Short mmCIF file of C-alpha atoms in Angstrom, two decimals:
data_model
loop_
_atom_site.label_atom_id
_atom_site.label_comp_id
_atom_site.label_asym_id
_atom_site.label_seq_id
_atom_site.Cartn_x
_atom_site.Cartn_y
_atom_site.Cartn_z
CA UNK U 192 -2.16 6.02 1.63
CA UNK U 193 -2.43 6.39 -2.29
CA UNK U 194 -1.93 2.09 -3.83
CA UNK U 195 -1.44 1.55 -7.61
CA UNK U 196 -3.41 -1.49 -8.69
CA UNK U 197 -1.08 -2.71 -12.03
CA UNK U 198 -0.27 -6.50 -14.14
CA UNK U 199 -0.77 -7.82 -17.98
CA UNK U 200 -3.92 -7.14 -18.86
CA UNK U 201 -6.70 -9.21 -18.16
CA UNK U 202 -6.00 -10.64 -14.93
CA UNK U 203 -8.48 -8.46 -13.37
CA UNK U 204 -7.00 -5.37 -12.10
CA UNK U 205 -10.72 -3.62 -13.52
CA UNK U 206 -12.66 -6.43 -12.23
CA UNK U 207 -10.86 -5.61 -8.41
CA UNK U 208 -10.94 -2.36 -8.59
CA UNK U 209 -14.32 -1.64 -9.16
CA UNK U 210 -14.89 -4.22 -6.49
CA UNK U 211 -12.68 -2.23 -4.29
CA UNK U 212 -14.01 1.29 -4.57
CA UNK U 213 -17.70 0.78 -6.82
CA UNK U 214 -16.35 2.57 -8.91
CA UNK U 215 -17.08 2.34 -12.88
CA UNK U 216 -13.81 1.18 -14.62
CA UNK U 217 -14.79 -0.87 -17.26
CA UNK U 218 -13.48 -4.20 -17.29
CA UNK U 219 -13.57 -6.10 -20.61
CA UNK U 220 -12.16 -8.52 -22.71
CA UNK U 221 -9.60 -7.31 -24.61
CA UNK U 222 -5.96 -5.31 -23.43
CA UNK U 223 -5.96 -1.47 -23.19
CA UNK U 224 -9.38 -0.81 -22.14
CA UNK U 225 -8.14 1.13 -19.16
CA UNK U 226 -6.87 4.19 -20.98
CA UNK U 227 -6.48 6.84 -18.57
CA UNK U 228 -5.83 5.11 -14.47
CA UNK U 229 -8.95 5.09 -12.73
CA UNK U 230 -9.10 6.34 -9.27
CA UNK U 231 -11.01 5.52 -5.95
CA UNK U 232 -11.25 6.34 -2.39
CA UNK U 233 -12.07 3.84 0.10
CA UNK U 234 -12.77 3.99 3.74
CA UNK U 235 -10.54 1.58 6.02
CA UNK U 236 -12.93 -0.20 8.18
CA UNK U 237 -12.77 -0.24 11.84
CA UNK U 238 -15.19 -1.30 14.78
CA UNK U 239 -13.15 0.72 16.93
CA UNK U 240 -14.44 4.16 15.26
CA UNK U 241 -17.94 2.61 15.87
CA UNK U 242 -17.94 2.09 19.26
CA UNK U 243 -16.15 5.68 20.12
CA UNK U 244 -18.61 6.69 18.24
CA UNK U 245 -21.46 5.35 20.44
CA UNK U 246 -19.42 6.43 23.76
CA UNK U 247 -18.92 9.76 22.81
CA UNK U 248 -22.20 10.47 21.08
CA UNK U 249 -20.31 11.68 18.37
CA UNK U 250 -21.93 13.48 15.80
CA UNK U 251 -19.27 12.67 13.22
CA UNK U 252 -17.19 9.64 12.07
CA UNK U 253 -14.61 9.37 9.78
CA UNK U 254 -12.51 6.65 8.60
CA UNK U 255 -8.95 6.48 7.50
CA UNK U 256 -9.06 6.56 3.97
CA UNK U 257 -7.03 4.51 1.10
CA UNK U 258 -6.85 6.17 -2.52
CA UNK U 259 -6.67 2.61 -5.39
CA UNK U 260 -5.65 3.70 -8.51
CA UNK U 261 -5.89 1.92 -11.27
CA UNK U 262 -3.32 1.72 -14.21
CA UNK U 263 -3.53 0.18 -17.32
CA UNK U 264 -1.83 -3.24 -18.31
CA UNK U 265 1.64 -3.10 -19.14
CA UNK U 266 2.88 -5.59 -21.36
CA UNK U 267 6.28 -6.34 -22.78
CA UNK U 268 8.35 -2.98 -24.20
CA UNK U 269 6.34 -0.85 -21.54
CA UNK U 270 9.59 1.13 -21.53
CA UNK U 271 9.80 2.00 -24.54
CA UNK U 272 6.66 2.38 -25.75
CA UNK U 273 4.71 -0.65 -26.23
CA UNK U 274 1.10 -1.21 -25.75
CA UNK U 275 0.58 2.39 -24.15
CA UNK U 276 4.14 3.15 -22.25
CA UNK U 277 5.60 5.22 -20.83
CA UNK U 278 2.63 6.96 -19.82
CA UNK U 279 1.50 4.63 -17.11
CA UNK U 280 4.44 4.34 -15.85
CA UNK U 281 4.69 7.79 -15.10
CA UNK U 282 1.40 7.17 -12.69
CA UNK U 283 3.47 4.77 -10.51
CA UNK U 284 5.36 6.83 -9.59
CA UNK U 285 3.21 8.50 -7.61
CA UNK U 286 1.69 6.30 -5.57
CA UNK U 287 3.23 4.84 -1.96
CA UNK U 288 2.96 0.93 -3.04
CA UNK U 289 2.18 -1.12 -5.42
CA UNK U 290 -0.57 -3.98 -5.53
CA UNK U 291 0.53 -6.34 -8.43
CA UNK U 292 -2.24 -8.23 -9.95
CA UNK U 293 -1.50 -11.78 -10.61
CA UNK U 294 -3.21 -14.24 -12.98
CA UNK U 295 -3.91 -17.27 -11.22
CA UNK U 296 -6.77 -18.90 -12.65
CA UNK U 297 -7.14 -20.72 -16.13
CA UNK U 298 -10.47 -19.19 -17.93
CA UNK U 299 -10.29 -20.13 -22.28
CA UNK U 300 -13.04 -17.44 -21.78
CA UNK U 301 -10.45 -14.16 -20.68
CA UNK U 302 -7.64 -13.79 -23.41
CA UNK U 303 -4.04 -14.20 -22.05
CA UNK U 304 -2.19 -11.53 -23.51
CA UNK U 305 0.97 -14.02 -23.58
CA UNK U 306 -1.02 -17.06 -24.68
CA UNK U 307 -0.78 -19.18 -21.20
CA UNK U 308 -1.42 -19.06 -17.45
CA UNK U 309 2.11 -18.17 -15.84
CA UNK U 310 2.10 -16.85 -13.06
CA UNK U 311 6.13 -15.73 -12.51
CA UNK U 312 6.51 -15.11 -16.15
CA UNK U 313 3.80 -12.75 -15.74
CA UNK U 314 5.62 -11.10 -12.53
CA UNK U 315 8.68 -10.63 -14.26
CA UNK U 316 7.27 -9.13 -17.36
CA UNK U 317 6.27 -6.08 -15.64
CA UNK U 318 8.85 -6.02 -13.08
CA UNK U 319 11.55 -6.05 -16.48
CA UNK U 320 10.21 -2.93 -18.05
CA UNK U 321 9.73 -1.60 -14.47
CA UNK U 322 13.35 -1.41 -14.00
CA UNK U 323 14.01 -0.76 -17.82
CA UNK U 324 12.33 2.31 -16.79
CA UNK U 325 14.16 3.02 -14.39
CA UNK U 326 17.70 2.33 -15.87
CA UNK U 327 16.96 5.20 -18.22
CA UNK U 328 16.25 7.75 -15.00
CA UNK U 329 19.58 6.53 -13.38
CA UNK U 330 21.77 6.80 -16.64
CA UNK U 331 20.05 10.57 -17.16
CA UNK U 332 21.40 11.61 -13.45
CA UNK U 333 24.45 9.47 -13.89
CA UNK U 334 25.64 11.69 -16.45
CA UNK U 335 24.63 15.15 -14.63
CA UNK U 336 25.95 13.96 -11.39
CA UNK U 337 29.49 12.54 -12.49
CA UNK U 338 30.04 16.05 -14.41
CA UNK U 339 29.07 18.17 -11.34
CA UNK U 340 31.60 16.01 -9.17
CA UNK U 341 34.47 16.67 -10.91
CA UNK U 342 34.12 19.91 -8.94
CA UNK U 343 31.97 18.85 -6.09
CA UNK U 344 33.26 16.15 -3.91
CA UNK U 345 30.65 15.52 -2.08
CA UNK U 346 28.58 13.91 -4.44
CA UNK U 347 31.30 11.09 -5.47
CA UNK U 348 28.90 9.32 -3.00
CA UNK U 349 26.20 9.65 -5.20
CA UNK U 350 28.01 8.61 -8.44
CA UNK U 351 28.47 5.39 -6.18
CA UNK U 352 25.21 4.69 -5.05
CA UNK U 353 23.73 5.50 -8.72
CA UNK U 354 26.56 2.76 -10.52
CA UNK U 355 25.56 0.31 -7.97
CA UNK U 356 22.03 0.16 -8.72
CA UNK U 357 22.35 0.82 -12.91
CA UNK U 358 24.69 -2.14 -12.35
CA UNK U 359 22.13 -4.51 -9.99
CA UNK U 360 19.63 -3.00 -12.05
CA UNK U 361 21.00 -4.65 -15.17
CA UNK U 362 21.59 -7.85 -13.93
CA UNK U 363 17.60 -8.10 -13.09
CA UNK U 364 17.38 -6.98 -9.85
CA UNK U 365 14.39 -4.41 -8.47
CA UNK U 366 15.61 -1.39 -6.38
CA UNK U 367 14.26 -2.27 -3.08
CA UNK U 368 16.23 -5.42 -2.69
CA UNK U 369 19.78 -3.63 -2.90
CA UNK U 370 20.84 -3.10 -0.19
CA UNK U 371 23.26 -0.26 1.20
CA UNK U 372 25.69 0.55 4.27
CA UNK U 373 23.79 3.68 5.87
CA UNK U 374 20.10 5.46 6.39
CA UNK U 375 22.38 8.30 4.26
CA UNK U 376 22.63 6.12 1.28
CA UNK U 377 18.80 4.89 1.25
CA UNK U 378 17.46 8.37 1.87
CA UNK U 379 19.03 8.61 -1.24
CA UNK U 380 18.16 5.98 -3.00
CA UNK U 381 14.38 6.96 -2.06
CA UNK U 382 14.89 10.12 -3.87
CA UNK U 383 15.31 9.56 -6.96
CA UNK U 384 11.63 7.88 -6.79
CA UNK U 385 12.51 4.41 -8.35
CA UNK U 386 9.58 2.24 -9.52
CA UNK U 387 11.45 -0.63 -8.41
CA UNK U 388 11.78 0.70 -4.87
CA UNK U 389 8.95 0.90 -3.70
CA UNK U 390 6.74 -1.62 -2.00
CA UNK U 391 5.26 -4.57 -3.62
CA UNK U 392 1.87 -6.50 -2.22
CA UNK U 393 1.21 -9.19 -4.96
CA UNK U 394 -2.66 -9.97 -5.24
CA UNK U 395 -3.08 -13.94 -6.64
CA UNK U 396 -6.05 -13.90 -8.63
CA UNK U 397 -8.13 -17.31 -8.28
CA UNK U 398 -11.27 -18.89 -9.12
CA UNK U 399 -13.75 -19.38 -6.61
CA UNK U 400 -12.80 -22.60 -5.36
CA UNK U 401 -9.22 -21.53 -4.96
CA UNK U 402 -10.82 -19.14 -2.45
CA UNK U 403 -11.73 -21.90 -0.16
CA UNK U 404 -8.52 -23.15 1.20
CA UNK U 405 -6.32 -19.77 0.39
CA UNK U 406 -4.70 -21.34 -2.96
CA UNK U 407 -2.99 -23.84 -1.31
CA UNK U 408 -3.40 -26.27 -3.79
CA UNK U 409 -3.03 -23.66 -6.43
CA UNK U 410 0.40 -24.22 -8.07
CA UNK U 411 0.26 -20.71 -9.71
CA UNK U 412 -0.14 -19.28 -6.21
CA UNK U 413 2.41 -21.06 -4.41
CA UNK U 414 4.67 -19.97 -6.82
CA UNK U 415 3.49 -16.03 -6.26
CA UNK U 416 4.54 -17.05 -2.43
CA UNK U 417 7.67 -18.81 -2.79
CA UNK U 418 8.67 -15.40 -5.23
CA UNK U 419 7.27 -12.35 -2.65
CA UNK U 420 8.79 -14.19 0.15
CA UNK U 421 12.02 -14.69 -1.32
CA UNK U 422 12.42 -10.20 -1.70
CA UNK U 423 9.95 -9.61 1.86
CA UNK U 424 6.94 -8.87 0.15
CA UNK U 425 3.12 -9.67 0.72
CA UNK U 426 0.70 -12.06 -0.55
CA UNK U 427 -2.71 -12.30 -0.06
CA UNK U 428 -5.39 -14.58 -2.80
CA UNK U 429 -9.03 -12.98 -3.70
CA UNK U 430 -11.41 -14.23 -6.49
CA UNK U 431 -11.85 -10.44 -8.24
CA UNK U 432 -15.32 -12.05 -9.71
CA UNK U 433 -16.70 -13.01 -6.11
CA UNK U 434 -15.54 -9.13 -4.09
CA UNK U 435 -17.15 -7.58 -7.49
CA UNK U 436 -20.72 -9.84 -6.56
CA UNK U 437 -20.43 -8.58 -2.92
CA UNK U 438 -19.05 -4.95 -3.24
CA UNK U 439 -22.49 -3.64 -2.96
CA UNK U 440 -24.16 -6.52 -0.30
CA UNK U 441 -24.49 -4.41 3.09
CA UNK U 442 -22.60 -5.54 5.88
CA UNK U 443 -24.79 -8.31 7.47
CA UNK U 444 -25.52 -9.62 3.75
CA UNK U 445 -21.97 -9.82 3.12
CA UNK U 446 -20.83 -11.18 6.34
CA UNK U 447 -23.36 -13.92 6.09
CA UNK U 448 -21.71 -15.11 2.28
CA UNK U 449 -18.21 -15.25 2.82
CA UNK U 450 -19.44 -17.23 5.96
CA UNK U 451 -20.50 -19.63 3.25
CA UNK U 452 -17.50 -19.76 1.33
CA UNK U 453 -15.72 -20.35 4.95
CA UNK U 454 -13.31 -17.15 4.29
CA UNK U 455 -12.65 -14.70 6.78
CA UNK U 456 -13.12 -11.30 6.08
CA UNK U 457 -13.06 -9.25 2.29
CA UNK U 458 -10.43 -9.41 -0.13
CA UNK U 459 -10.50 -5.48 0.85
CA UNK U 460 -9.80 -6.35 4.26
CA UNK U 461 -7.27 -8.37 3.58
CA UNK U 462 -5.43 -5.99 1.34
CA UNK U 463 -5.74 -3.02 3.35
CA UNK U 464 -4.38 -5.29 6.58
CA UNK U 465 -1.54 -6.63 4.41
CA UNK U 466 -0.91 -2.85 3.21
CA UNK U 467 -0.60 -1.16 6.79
CA UNK U 468 1.59 -4.63 7.29
CA UNK U 469 3.53 -3.60 3.69
CA UNK U 470 4.30 -0.17 4.55
CA UNK U 471 4.77 -0.35 8.25
CA UNK U 472 1.41 1.35 9.18
CA UNK U 473 -0.83 1.78 12.47
CA UNK U 474 -4.04 4.30 13.01
CA UNK U 475 -4.33 5.88 16.43
CA UNK U 476 -8.19 7.75 17.42
CA UNK U 477 -9.27 10.81 18.00
CA UNK U 478 -13.23 10.88 20.11
CA UNK U 479 -15.01 13.52 21.32
CA UNK U 480 -18.77 14.57 21.24
CA UNK U 481 -17.92 16.40 17.23
CA UNK U 482 -15.77 13.97 15.86
CA UNK U 483 -14.45 10.27 16.13
CA UNK U 484 -12.09 9.42 14.34
CA UNK U 485 -9.09 6.96 12.64
CA UNK U 486 -5.22 8.67 11.57
CA UNK U 487 -2.91 6.80 9.66
CA UNK U 488 0.85 7.19 10.82
CA UNK U 489 4.20 5.09 10.76
CA UNK U 490 4.58 2.30 12.91
CA UNK U 491 7.34 3.98 15.80
CA UNK U 492 6.35 7.73 15.60
CA UNK U 493 6.44 9.69 18.71
CA UNK U 494 3.55 12.33 19.77
CA UNK U 495 4.50 15.39 18.12
CA UNK U 496 4.05 13.73 14.74
CA UNK U 497 1.37 12.44 15.54
CA UNK U 498 -0.81 15.23 16.53
CA UNK U 499 1.39 16.53 13.23
CA UNK U 500 -1.42 14.66 11.49
CA UNK U 501 -4.34 16.73 12.78
CA UNK U 502 -2.47 20.10 11.96
CA UNK U 503 0.96 21.50 11.93
CA UNK U 504 -0.23 24.08 14.73
CA UNK U 505 -0.97 21.09 17.15
CA UNK U 506 3.23 19.77 16.32
CA UNK U 507 4.07 22.72 16.91
CA UNK U 508 2.72 24.38 19.69
CA UNK U 509 3.02 20.69 21.29
CA UNK U 510 2.47 20.14 25.33
CA UNK U 511 1.06 16.54 26.05
CA UNK U 512 -1.00 13.69 24.82
CA UNK U 513 -3.85 12.38 26.84
CA UNK U 514 -3.94 8.88 25.56
CA UNK U 515 -5.61 5.62 26.52
CA UNK U 516 -5.83 2.58 25.79
CA UNK U 517 -8.59 1.81 23.31
CA UNK U 518 -8.83 -2.10 24.63
CA UNK U 519 -9.48 0.07 27.81
CA UNK U 520 -11.85 2.71 27.50
CA UNK U 521 -14.46 -0.62 25.45
CA UNK U 522 -14.04 -2.76 28.21
CA UNK U 523 -15.04 0.44 30.62
CA UNK U 524 -17.52 1.66 28.86
CA UNK U 525 -16.59 5.74 29.69
CA UNK U 526 -13.70 7.60 29.43
CA UNK U 527 -14.56 8.88 32.94
CA UNK U 528 -14.04 5.21 34.86
CA UNK U 529 -10.54 4.93 32.66
CA UNK U 530 -9.22 8.57 34.21
CA UNK U 531 -10.13 6.88 37.30
CA UNK U 532 -8.53 3.38 37.44
CA UNK U 533 -5.71 5.46 36.52
CA UNK U 534 -5.79 3.80 32.79
CA UNK U 535 -5.59 7.74 31.30
CA UNK U 536 -1.92 8.36 30.88
CA UNK U 537 -0.41 12.12 30.47
CA UNK U 538 3.07 11.57 27.74
CA UNK U 539 5.39 14.14 26.62
CA UNK U 540 7.58 14.69 23.39
CA UNK U 541 9.25 11.20 23.05
CA UNK U 542 6.22 8.84 23.98
CA UNK U 543 5.66 6.64 20.28
CA UNK U 544 2.52 5.73 19.61
CA UNK U 545 0.80 2.46 19.41
CA UNK U 546 -2.13 1.34 17.31
CA UNK U 547 -5.63 2.24 19.28
CA UNK U 548 -4.19 4.44 21.41
CA UNK U 549 -7.06 7.04 21.91
CA UNK U 550 -5.18 10.60 21.85
CA UNK U 551 -5.94 14.08 23.50
CA UNK U 552 -3.14 16.02 22.07
CA UNK U 553 -2.48 19.34 24.66
CA UNK U 554 -0.88 21.92 23.27
CA UNK U 555 -0.46 26.02 22.55
CA UNK U 556 0.81 28.13 19.37
#
């Protein structure tokens, strides 16, 4: 999973990136201090893996990972080359989802490119630039498709979809909010790789006092939540400065620090949880003496597809999956005991993998 961190300059993107990845992206009080995208890979915290490693005496523990891409601040006119323009828009096309950092704090010492803090205006500034960029792409694609459709009638539906998309974008609507008739239409839209079709997670960046009550009294946070609700996006509240402070603490110190603040879990934990929910992802687990490992899949994936995450041969030669729920394994403390109690199931090709399944795949190639 690759997440792109975007937002206006000086909203806390690089500070957030540094805290999440222990990276060294430059974070300065002026626009465009991030020129090339910074990339960092972060392990997904999963206490189940530690337990499995202990149960199986695994030589290696491998968590699932998320790749974060810190993309430089966009400004009005980015789609036309303002600021550093289309260079950054191209970086966004490569991610699975967008983490849109929104400034929800006042600080006279931190410059705001618009001169004031207004969360919805800032969100719409970014969205508008992404819309303009998408319109250019659709315009070029539409021109080619209309010509081809004159001799190939099968392309006429594509022309209709492109025209509908362009009209909706022209009215300020993001592609992810445009409704179509069937799955084939959505498949075609997804193939266009539009910026505004990507799912969005809004990160409301607040001061420490607002973090303690999850931004409940912050008018800008309220506005972000209302905006996100209207487009079925996720929101989480964080204080990028605090995240940076705790990023180099060990787990025990971090837990103590957060407890003193009255906050459950770090911003990274909440970001990962929200990202999994937004993208419809779950994790299944494999365990043994060699390695205990978490694998990320789409919710609804069947056993052969899950096996294919490990190796294509596992999917091609799939025979069955031996499955035990993590909770049962954790409670009994032994795979042997779980098997004796009939809690290890043999599942076939139609089995839909569940979050926390501990699986041993049987295959033959």
